[in-house]
Amino acid sequence: VPNLQGPRYVSPAPHGGFVVSEECGDVKVFTSSRKLLCSLSSKYGHRFGNPAGVCVDVDGSILVADEQRRVVHLFPERGAPICLVSAGLRRPSGVACSSFGHLFVADAGENCVQVFKYRVRPP
């Protein structure tokens, strides 16, 4: 996939696509045929500081760790972004989520992994 602006982290997405965070401050979503589906900045009108880790949950929502703003946002397929973690992070760099609704955040500033529950309804 050419023409990325400092690709950092990548995650598989539903239907064979993938998500890439870029150093320039955006997150892009691609189809299984490597065509740009959307930019999260454009689609949601969201401004990232320094997006780092990305993952996609079982509902197809995209989760993004923002190192500069020290937050983790969830971008649902429909609706507005939701800030899942807004305090207690020094440098969130990586994220992963489980099918049980747990969010794992690698915090390079604290040298730890923090675990959060973000899904209320069962899978």
Tab-separated table of N, CA and C in Angstrom:
chain	number	residue	atom	x	y	z
A	1	VAL	N	0.860	-1.174	0.000
A	1	VAL	CA	0.000	0.000	0.000
A	1	VAL	C	0.904	1.234	0.000
A	2	PRO	N	0.946	1.961	-1.099
A	2	PRO	CA	1.804	3.147	-1.187
A	2	PRO	C	1.140	4.400	-0.621
A	3	ASN	N	1.907	5.464	-0.565
A	3	ASN	CA	1.433	6.811	-0.216
A	3	ASN	C	0.923	6.963	1.206
A	4	LEU	N	1.470	6.208	2.142
A	4	LEU	CA	1.139	6.398	3.549
A	4	LEU	C	2.120	7.412	4.131
A	5	GLN	N	1.674	8.167	5.120
A	5	GLN	CA	2.495	9.201	5.742
A	5	GLN	C	3.040	8.710	7.082
A	6	GLY	N	4.112	7.948	7.035
A	6	GLY	CA	4.719	7.433	8.263
A	6	GLY	C	3.862	6.383	8.935
A	7	PRO	N	3.588	5.258	8.261
A	7	PRO	CA	2.769	4.223	8.889
A	7	PRO	C	3.413	3.715	10.172
A	8	ARG	N	2.587	3.517	11.205
A	8	ARG	CA	3.095	3.092	12.503
A	8	ARG	C	2.570	1.728	12.922
A	9	TYR	N	1.260	1.634	13.113
A	9	TYR	CA	0.643	0.400	13.584
A	9	TYR	C	-0.414	-0.046	12.590
A	10	VAL	N	-0.617	-1.358	12.507
A	10	VAL	CA	-1.599	-1.902	11.576
A	10	VAL	C	-2.381	-3.007	12.290
A	11	SER	N	-3.646	-3.126	11.919
A	11	SER	CA	-4.506	-4.153	12.507
A	11	SER	C	-5.455	-4.676	11.445
A	12	PRO	N	-5.746	-5.972	11.488
A	12	PRO	CA	-6.767	-6.488	10.566
A	12	PRO	C	-8.125	-5.914	10.925
A	13	ALA	N	-8.986	-5.810	9.922
A	13	ALA	CA	-10.347	-5.309	10.108
A	13	ALA	C	-11.313	-6.328	9.520
A	14	PRO	N	-12.600	-6.168	9.797
A	14	PRO	CA	-13.573	-7.119	9.244
A	14	PRO	C	-13.531	-7.173	7.718
A	15	HIS	N	-13.940	-8.282	7.192
A	15	HIS	CA	-14.056	-8.491	5.745
A	15	HIS	C	-12.711	-8.447	5.021
A	16	GLY	N	-11.617	-8.752	5.740
A	16	GLY	CA	-10.310	-8.837	5.104
A	16	GLY	C	-9.575	-7.531	4.941
A	17	GLY	N	-10.144	-6.451	5.406
A	17	GLY	CA	-9.485	-5.150	5.308
A	17	GLY	C	-8.492	-4.948	6.440
A	18	PHE	N	-7.978	-3.731	6.549
A	18	PHE	CA	-7.042	-3.409	7.627
A	18	PHE	C	-7.056	-1.920	7.926
A	19	VAL	N	-6.508	-1.583	9.098
A	19	VAL	CA	-6.458	-0.216	9.608
A	19	VAL	C	-5.001	0.132	9.862
A	20	VAL	N	-4.591	1.363	9.493
A	20	VAL	CA	-3.207	1.809	9.676
A	20	VAL	C	-3.190	3.179	10.345
A	21	SER	N	-2.386	3.320	11.399
A	21	SER	CA	-2.175	4.648	11.987
A	21	SER	C	-0.944	5.259	11.331
A	22	GLU	N	-0.993	6.586	11.166
A	22	GLU	CA	0.105	7.310	10.519
A	22	GLU	C	0.663	8.380	11.444
A	23	GLU	N	1.968	8.602	11.343
A	23	GLU	CA	2.622	9.623	12.156
A	23	GLU	C	2.082	11.020	11.887
A	24	CYS	N	1.563	11.241	10.698
A	24	CYS	CA	1.077	12.571	10.335
A	24	CYS	C	-0.200	12.942	11.079
A	25	GLY	N	-0.762	12.005	11.837
A	25	GLY	CA	-1.933	12.334	12.634
A	25	GLY	C	-3.238	11.847	12.063
A	26	ASP	N	-3.222	10.727	11.354
A	26	ASP	CA	-4.458	10.188	10.821
A	26	ASP	C	-4.466	8.671	10.951
A	27	VAL	N	-5.642	8.098	10.791
A	27	VAL	CA	-5.816	6.646	10.776
A	27	VAL	C	-6.626	6.338	9.530
A	28	LYS	N	-6.134	5.404	8.728
A	28	LYS	CA	-6.793	5.079	7.469
A	28	LYS	C	-7.292	3.643	7.478
A	29	VAL	N	-8.433	3.450	6.839
A	29	VAL	CA	-9.067	2.136	6.755
A	29	VAL	C	-9.048	1.702	5.294
A	30	PHE	N	-8.593	0.468	5.061
A	30	PHE	CA	-8.477	-0.074	3.711
A	30	PHE	C	-9.347	-1.313	3.552
A	31	THR	N	-9.776	-1.560	2.336
A	31	THR	CA	-10.553	-2.753	2.009
A	31	THR	C	-9.616	-3.932	1.819
A	32	SER	N	-10.183	-5.104	1.609
A	32	SER	CA	-9.376	-6.298	1.381
A	32	SER	C	-8.584	-6.197	0.076
A	33	SER	N	-9.027	-5.360	-0.851
A	33	SER	CA	-8.299	-5.171	-2.111
A	33	SER	C	-7.311	-3.999	-2.026
A	34	ARG	N	-7.012	-3.558	-0.784
A	34	ARG	CA	-6.026	-2.511	-0.505
A	34	ARG	C	-6.425	-1.124	-1.022
A	35	LYS	N	-7.710	-0.900	-1.181
A	35	LYS	CA	-8.213	0.415	-1.588
A	35	LYS	C	-8.608	1.187	-0.339
A	36	LEU	N	-8.313	2.483	-0.340
A	36	LEU	CA	-8.655	3.334	0.798
A	36	LEU	C	-10.174	3.418	0.934
A	37	LEU	N	-10.668	3.000	2.084
A	37	LEU	CA	-12.097	3.077	2.363
A	37	LEU	C	-12.436	4.427	2.977
A	38	CYS	N	-11.636	4.839	3.982
A	38	CYS	CA	-11.857	6.146	4.607
A	38	CYS	C	-10.673	6.529	5.481
A	39	SER	N	-10.650	7.790	5.823
A	39	SER	CA	-9.737	8.351	6.803
A	39	SER	C	-10.608	8.665	8.021
A	40	LEU	N	-10.198	8.247	9.214
A	40	LEU	CA	-11.012	8.528	10.391
A	40	LEU	C	-11.101	10.018	10.670
A	41	SER	N	-10.042	10.769	10.389
A	41	SER	CA	-10.076	12.224	10.573
A	41	SER	C	-11.170	12.853	9.725
A	42	SER	N	-11.260	12.420	8.473
A	42	SER	CA	-12.267	12.973	7.565
A	42	SER	C	-13.665	12.464	7.895
A	43	LYS	N	-13.791	11.164	8.093
A	43	LYS	CA	-15.109	10.566	8.322
A	43	LYS	C	-15.774	11.092	9.586
A	44	TYR	N	-14.998	11.244	10.658
A	44	TYR	CA	-15.563	11.630	11.949
A	44	TYR	C	-15.285	13.085	12.323
A	45	GLY	N	-14.498	13.797	11.517
A	45	GLY	CA	-14.130	15.159	11.882
A	45	GLY	C	-13.304	15.184	13.155
A	46	HIS	N	-12.516	14.138	13.356
A	46	HIS	CA	-11.722	13.982	14.581
A	46	HIS	C	-10.283	14.418	14.329
A	47	ARG	N	-9.715	15.077	15.293
A	47	ARG	CA	-8.322	15.498	15.180
A	47	ARG	C	-7.462	14.693	16.151
A	48	PHE	N	-6.542	13.944	15.591
A	48	PHE	CA	-5.617	13.147	16.398
A	48	PHE	C	-4.388	13.981	16.741
A	49	GLY	N	-3.749	13.640	17.865
A	49	GLY	CA	-2.455	14.213	18.202
A	49	GLY	C	-1.385	13.380	17.513
A	50	ASN	N	-1.159	12.189	18.030
A	50	ASN	CA	-0.194	11.261	17.472
A	50	ASN	C	-0.769	9.852	17.603
A	51	PRO	N	-1.585	9.421	16.618
A	51	PRO	CA	-2.190	8.097	16.736
A	51	PRO	C	-1.139	7.001	16.695
A	52	ALA	N	-1.322	6.028	17.562
A	52	ALA	CA	-0.352	4.926	17.650
A	52	ALA	C	-1.093	3.616	17.420
A	53	GLY	N	-1.256	2.825	18.471
A	53	GLY	CA	-1.859	1.514	18.344
A	53	GLY	C	-3.296	1.570	17.864
A	54	VAL	N	-3.644	0.589	17.041
A	54	VAL	CA	-5.007	0.468	16.523
A	54	VAL	C	-5.451	-0.986	16.629
A	55	CYS	N	-6.741	-1.193	16.810
A	55	CYS	CA	-7.318	-2.526	16.759
A	55	CYS	C	-8.792	-2.397	16.408
A	56	VAL	N	-9.390	-3.518	16.053
A	56	VAL	CA	-10.799	-3.541	15.688
A	56	VAL	C	-11.488	-4.577	16.570
A	57	ASP	N	-12.608	-4.185	17.195
A	57	ASP	CA	-13.293	-5.109	18.091
A	57	ASP	C	-14.310	-5.976	17.344
A	58	VAL	N	-14.987	-6.842	18.082
A	58	VAL	CA	-15.913	-7.789	17.468
A	58	VAL	C	-17.119	-7.116	16.813
A	59	ASP	N	-17.406	-5.869	17.191
A	59	ASP	CA	-18.509	-5.121	16.589
A	59	ASP	C	-18.075	-4.355	15.345
A	60	GLY	N	-16.776	-4.394	15.020
A	60	GLY	CA	-16.259	-3.659	13.878
A	60	GLY	C	-15.858	-2.235	14.209
A	61	SER	N	-15.887	-1.873	15.482
A	61	SER	CA	-15.446	-0.539	15.906
A	61	SER	C	-13.923	-0.497	15.922
A	62	ILE	N	-13.380	0.654	15.578
A	62	ILE	CA	-11.926	0.836	15.553
A	62	ILE	C	-11.508	1.562	16.821
A	63	LEU	N	-10.508	1.031	17.506
A	63	LEU	CA	-9.983	1.653	18.711
A	63	LEU	C	-8.597	2.197	18.409
A	64	VAL	N	-8.332	3.419	18.870
A	64	VAL	CA	-7.072	4.092	18.566
A	64	VAL	C	-6.481	4.694	19.836
A	65	ALA	N	-5.209	4.382	20.089
A	65	ALA	CA	-4.462	5.015	21.177
A	65	ALA	C	-3.797	6.262	20.620
A	66	ASP	N	-3.957	7.379	21.303
A	66	ASP	CA	-3.344	8.639	20.889
A	66	ASP	C	-2.270	9.000	21.910
A	67	GLU	N	-1.007	8.829	21.516
A	67	GLU	CA	0.115	9.068	22.442
A	67	GLU	C	0.169	10.509	22.928
A	68	GLN	N	-0.015	11.445	22.039
A	68	GLN	CA	0.121	12.863	22.401
A	68	GLN	C	-1.003	13.341	23.316
A	69	ARG	N	-2.217	12.932	23.021
A	69	ARG	CA	-3.367	13.379	23.819
A	69	ARG	C	-3.626	12.483	25.032
A	70	ARG	N	-2.917	11.345	25.098
A	70	ARG	CA	-2.992	10.411	26.226
A	70	ARG	C	-4.406	9.861	26.438
A	71	VAL	N	-5.029	9.456	25.331
A	71	VAL	CA	-6.390	8.922	25.381
A	71	VAL	C	-6.520	7.719	24.455
A	72	VAL	N	-7.632	7.002	24.609
A	72	VAL	CA	-8.009	5.939	23.680
A	72	VAL	C	-9.445	6.232	23.250
A	73	HIS	N	-9.646	6.303	21.940
A	73	HIS	CA	-10.984	6.535	21.385
A	73	HIS	C	-11.492	5.302	20.658
A	74	LEU	N	-12.818	5.138	20.685
A	74	LEU	CA	-13.500	4.088	19.933
A	74	LEU	C	-14.286	4.781	18.816
A	75	PHE	N	-14.097	4.293	17.598
A	75	PHE	CA	-14.790	4.828	16.437
A	75	PHE	C	-15.756	3.761	15.925
A	76	PRO	N	-17.061	3.909	16.256
A	76	PRO	CA	-18.035	2.907	15.813
A	76	PRO	C	-18.293	3.038	14.315
A	77	GLU	N	-18.829	1.978	13.722
A	77	GLU	CA	-19.136	2.057	12.295
A	77	GLU	C	-20.134	3.172	12.027
A	78	ARG	N	-21.060	3.376	12.961
A	78	ARG	CA	-22.033	4.461	12.856
A	78	ARG	C	-22.054	5.223	14.173
A	79	GLY	N	-22.200	6.514	14.099
A	79	GLY	CA	-22.254	7.318	15.311
A	79	GLY	C	-20.946	8.041	15.557
A	80	ALA	N	-20.922	8.805	16.635
A	80	ALA	CA	-19.775	9.645	16.981
A	80	ALA	C	-18.712	8.854	17.740
A	81	PRO	N	-17.451	9.304	17.670
A	81	PRO	CA	-16.382	8.667	18.440
A	81	PRO	C	-16.673	8.746	19.942
A	82	ILE	N	-16.173	7.759	20.663
A	82	ILE	CA	-16.353	7.696	22.115
A	82	ILE	C	-14.981	7.623	22.760
A	83	CYS	N	-14.717	8.504	23.706
A	83	CYS	CA	-13.455	8.453	24.449
A	83	CYS	C	-13.600	7.394	25.533
A	84	LEU	N	-12.827	6.304	25.408
A	84	LEU	CA	-12.903	5.204	26.374
A	84	LEU	C	-12.013	5.424	27.583
A	85	VAL	N	-10.825	5.973	27.357
A	85	VAL	CA	-9.877	6.214	28.444
A	85	VAL	C	-9.355	7.633	28.287
A	86	SER	N	-9.573	8.452	29.314
A	86	SER	CA	-9.157	9.852	29.226
A	86	SER	C	-8.235	10.267	30.367
A	87	ALA	N	-7.926	9.346	31.266
A	87	ALA	CA	-7.047	9.670	32.391
A	87	ALA	C	-6.213	8.443	32.745
A	88	GLY	N	-5.060	8.690	33.355
A	88	GLY	CA	-4.237	7.605	33.850
A	88	GLY	C	-3.256	7.014	32.858
A	89	LEU	N	-3.172	7.594	31.659
A	89	LEU	CA	-2.210	7.108	30.663
A	89	LEU	C	-1.120	8.144	30.463
A	90	ARG	N	0.134	7.688	30.398
A	90	ARG	CA	1.240	8.613	30.125
A	90	ARG	C	1.627	8.608	28.656
A	91	ARG	N	1.742	7.422	28.072
A	91	ARG	CA	2.067	7.316	26.647
A	91	ARG	C	1.476	6.035	26.076
A	92	PRO	N	0.176	6.041	25.825
A	92	PRO	CA	-0.448	4.835	25.283
A	92	PRO	C	0.057	4.563	23.881
A	93	SER	N	0.666	3.404	23.698
A	93	SER	CA	1.275	3.130	22.400
A	93	SER	C	0.599	1.983	21.656
A	94	GLY	N	0.174	0.969	22.349
A	94	GLY	CA	-0.452	-0.161	21.684
A	94	GLY	C	-1.786	-0.489	22.310
A	95	VAL	N	-2.712	-1.005	21.496
A	95	VAL	CA	-4.012	-1.426	22.015
A	95	VAL	C	-4.397	-2.767	21.415
A	96	ALA	N	-5.150	-3.517	22.182
A	96	ALA	CA	-5.736	-4.769	21.714
A	96	ALA	C	-7.040	-4.939	22.473
A	97	CYS	N	-7.972	-5.662	21.876
A	97	CYS	CA	-9.238	-5.891	22.559
A	97	CYS	C	-9.609	-7.362	22.445
A	98	SER	N	-10.329	-7.824	23.456
A	98	SER	CA	-10.747	-9.219	23.473
A	98	SER	C	-12.216	-9.319	23.093
A	99	SER	N	-12.645	-10.515	22.762
A	99	SER	CA	-14.052	-10.730	22.422
A	99	SER	C	-14.942	-10.616	23.662
A	100	PHE	N	-14.342	-10.536	24.851
A	100	PHE	CA	-15.100	-10.397	26.092
A	100	PHE	C	-15.243	-8.941	26.520
A	101	GLY	N	-14.819	-8.001	25.677
A	101	GLY	CA	-14.985	-6.589	25.997
A	101	GLY	C	-13.879	-5.984	26.821
A	102	HIS	N	-12.716	-6.618	26.843
A	102	HIS	CA	-11.574	-6.042	27.556
A	102	HIS	C	-10.690	-5.266	26.587
A	103	LEU	N	-10.210	-4.143	27.042
A	103	LEU	CA	-9.290	-3.313	26.279
A	103	LEU	C	-7.937	-3.355	26.976
A	104	PHE	N	-6.899	-3.727	26.229
A	104	PHE	CA	-5.542	-3.786	26.754
A	104	PHE	C	-4.769	-2.615	26.161
A	105	VAL	N	-4.153	-1.806	27.020
A	105	VAL	CA	-3.417	-0.632	26.565
A	105	VAL	C	-1.978	-0.742	27.041
A	106	ALA	N	-1.035	-0.796	26.091
A	106	ALA	CA	0.390	-0.776	26.429
A	106	ALA	C	0.765	0.680	26.653
A	107	ASP	N	1.187	0.993	27.873
A	107	ASP	CA	1.552	2.363	28.233
A	107	ASP	C	3.074	2.439	28.355
A	108	ALA	N	3.715	2.971	27.305
A	108	ALA	CA	5.173	3.053	27.276
A	108	ALA	C	5.698	4.045	28.307
A	109	GLY	N	4.901	5.001	28.726
A	109	GLY	CA	5.313	5.976	29.740
A	109	GLY	C	5.342	5.396	31.135
A	110	GLU	N	4.507	4.398	31.385
A	110	GLU	CA	4.441	3.753	32.702
A	110	GLU	C	5.078	2.369	32.700
A	111	ASN	N	5.535	1.902	31.516
A	111	ASN	CA	6.123	0.568	31.379
A	111	ASN	C	5.189	-0.520	31.900
A	112	CYS	N	3.934	-0.454	31.439
A	112	CYS	CA	2.956	-1.437	31.899
A	112	CYS	C	1.877	-1.635	30.837
A	113	VAL	N	1.034	-2.616	31.079
A	113	VAL	CA	-0.167	-2.821	30.281
A	113	VAL	C	-1.342	-2.627	31.225
A	114	GLN	N	-2.244	-1.747	30.848
A	114	GLN	CA	-3.448	-1.515	31.648
A	114	GLN	C	-4.618	-2.229	30.982
A	115	VAL	N	-5.509	-2.770	31.800
A	115	VAL	CA	-6.658	-3.512	31.294
A	115	VAL	C	-7.938	-2.806	31.733
A	116	PHE	N	-8.828	-2.590	30.762
A	116	PHE	CA	-10.102	-1.930	31.015
A	116	PHE	C	-11.228	-2.793	30.467
A	117	LYS	N	-12.402	-2.685	31.072
A	117	LYS	CA	-13.599	-3.322	30.525
A	117	LYS	C	-14.408	-2.203	29.900
A	118	TYR	N	-14.727	-2.352	28.610
A	118	TYR	CA	-15.437	-1.266	27.941
A	118	TYR	C	-16.760	-1.712	27.345
A	119	ARG	N	-17.047	-2.979	27.354
A	119	ARG	CA	-18.296	-3.479	26.787
A	119	ARG	C	-19.174	-3.993	27.901
A	120	VAL	N	-20.397	-3.499	27.933
A	120	VAL	CA	-21.292	-3.897	29.008
A	120	VAL	C	-22.063	-5.148	28.619
A	121	ARG	N	-22.535	-5.217	27.380
A	121	ARG	CA	-23.345	-6.367	26.979
A	121	ARG	C	-22.447	-7.563	26.639
A	122	PRO	N	-22.933	-8.756	26.869
A	122	PRO	CA	-22.120	-9.950	26.582
A	122	PRO	C	-21.936	-10.154	25.089
A	123	PRO	N	-20.834	-10.833	24.696
A	123	PRO	CA	-20.582	-11.062	23.269
A	123	PRO	C	-21.599	-12.007	22.666
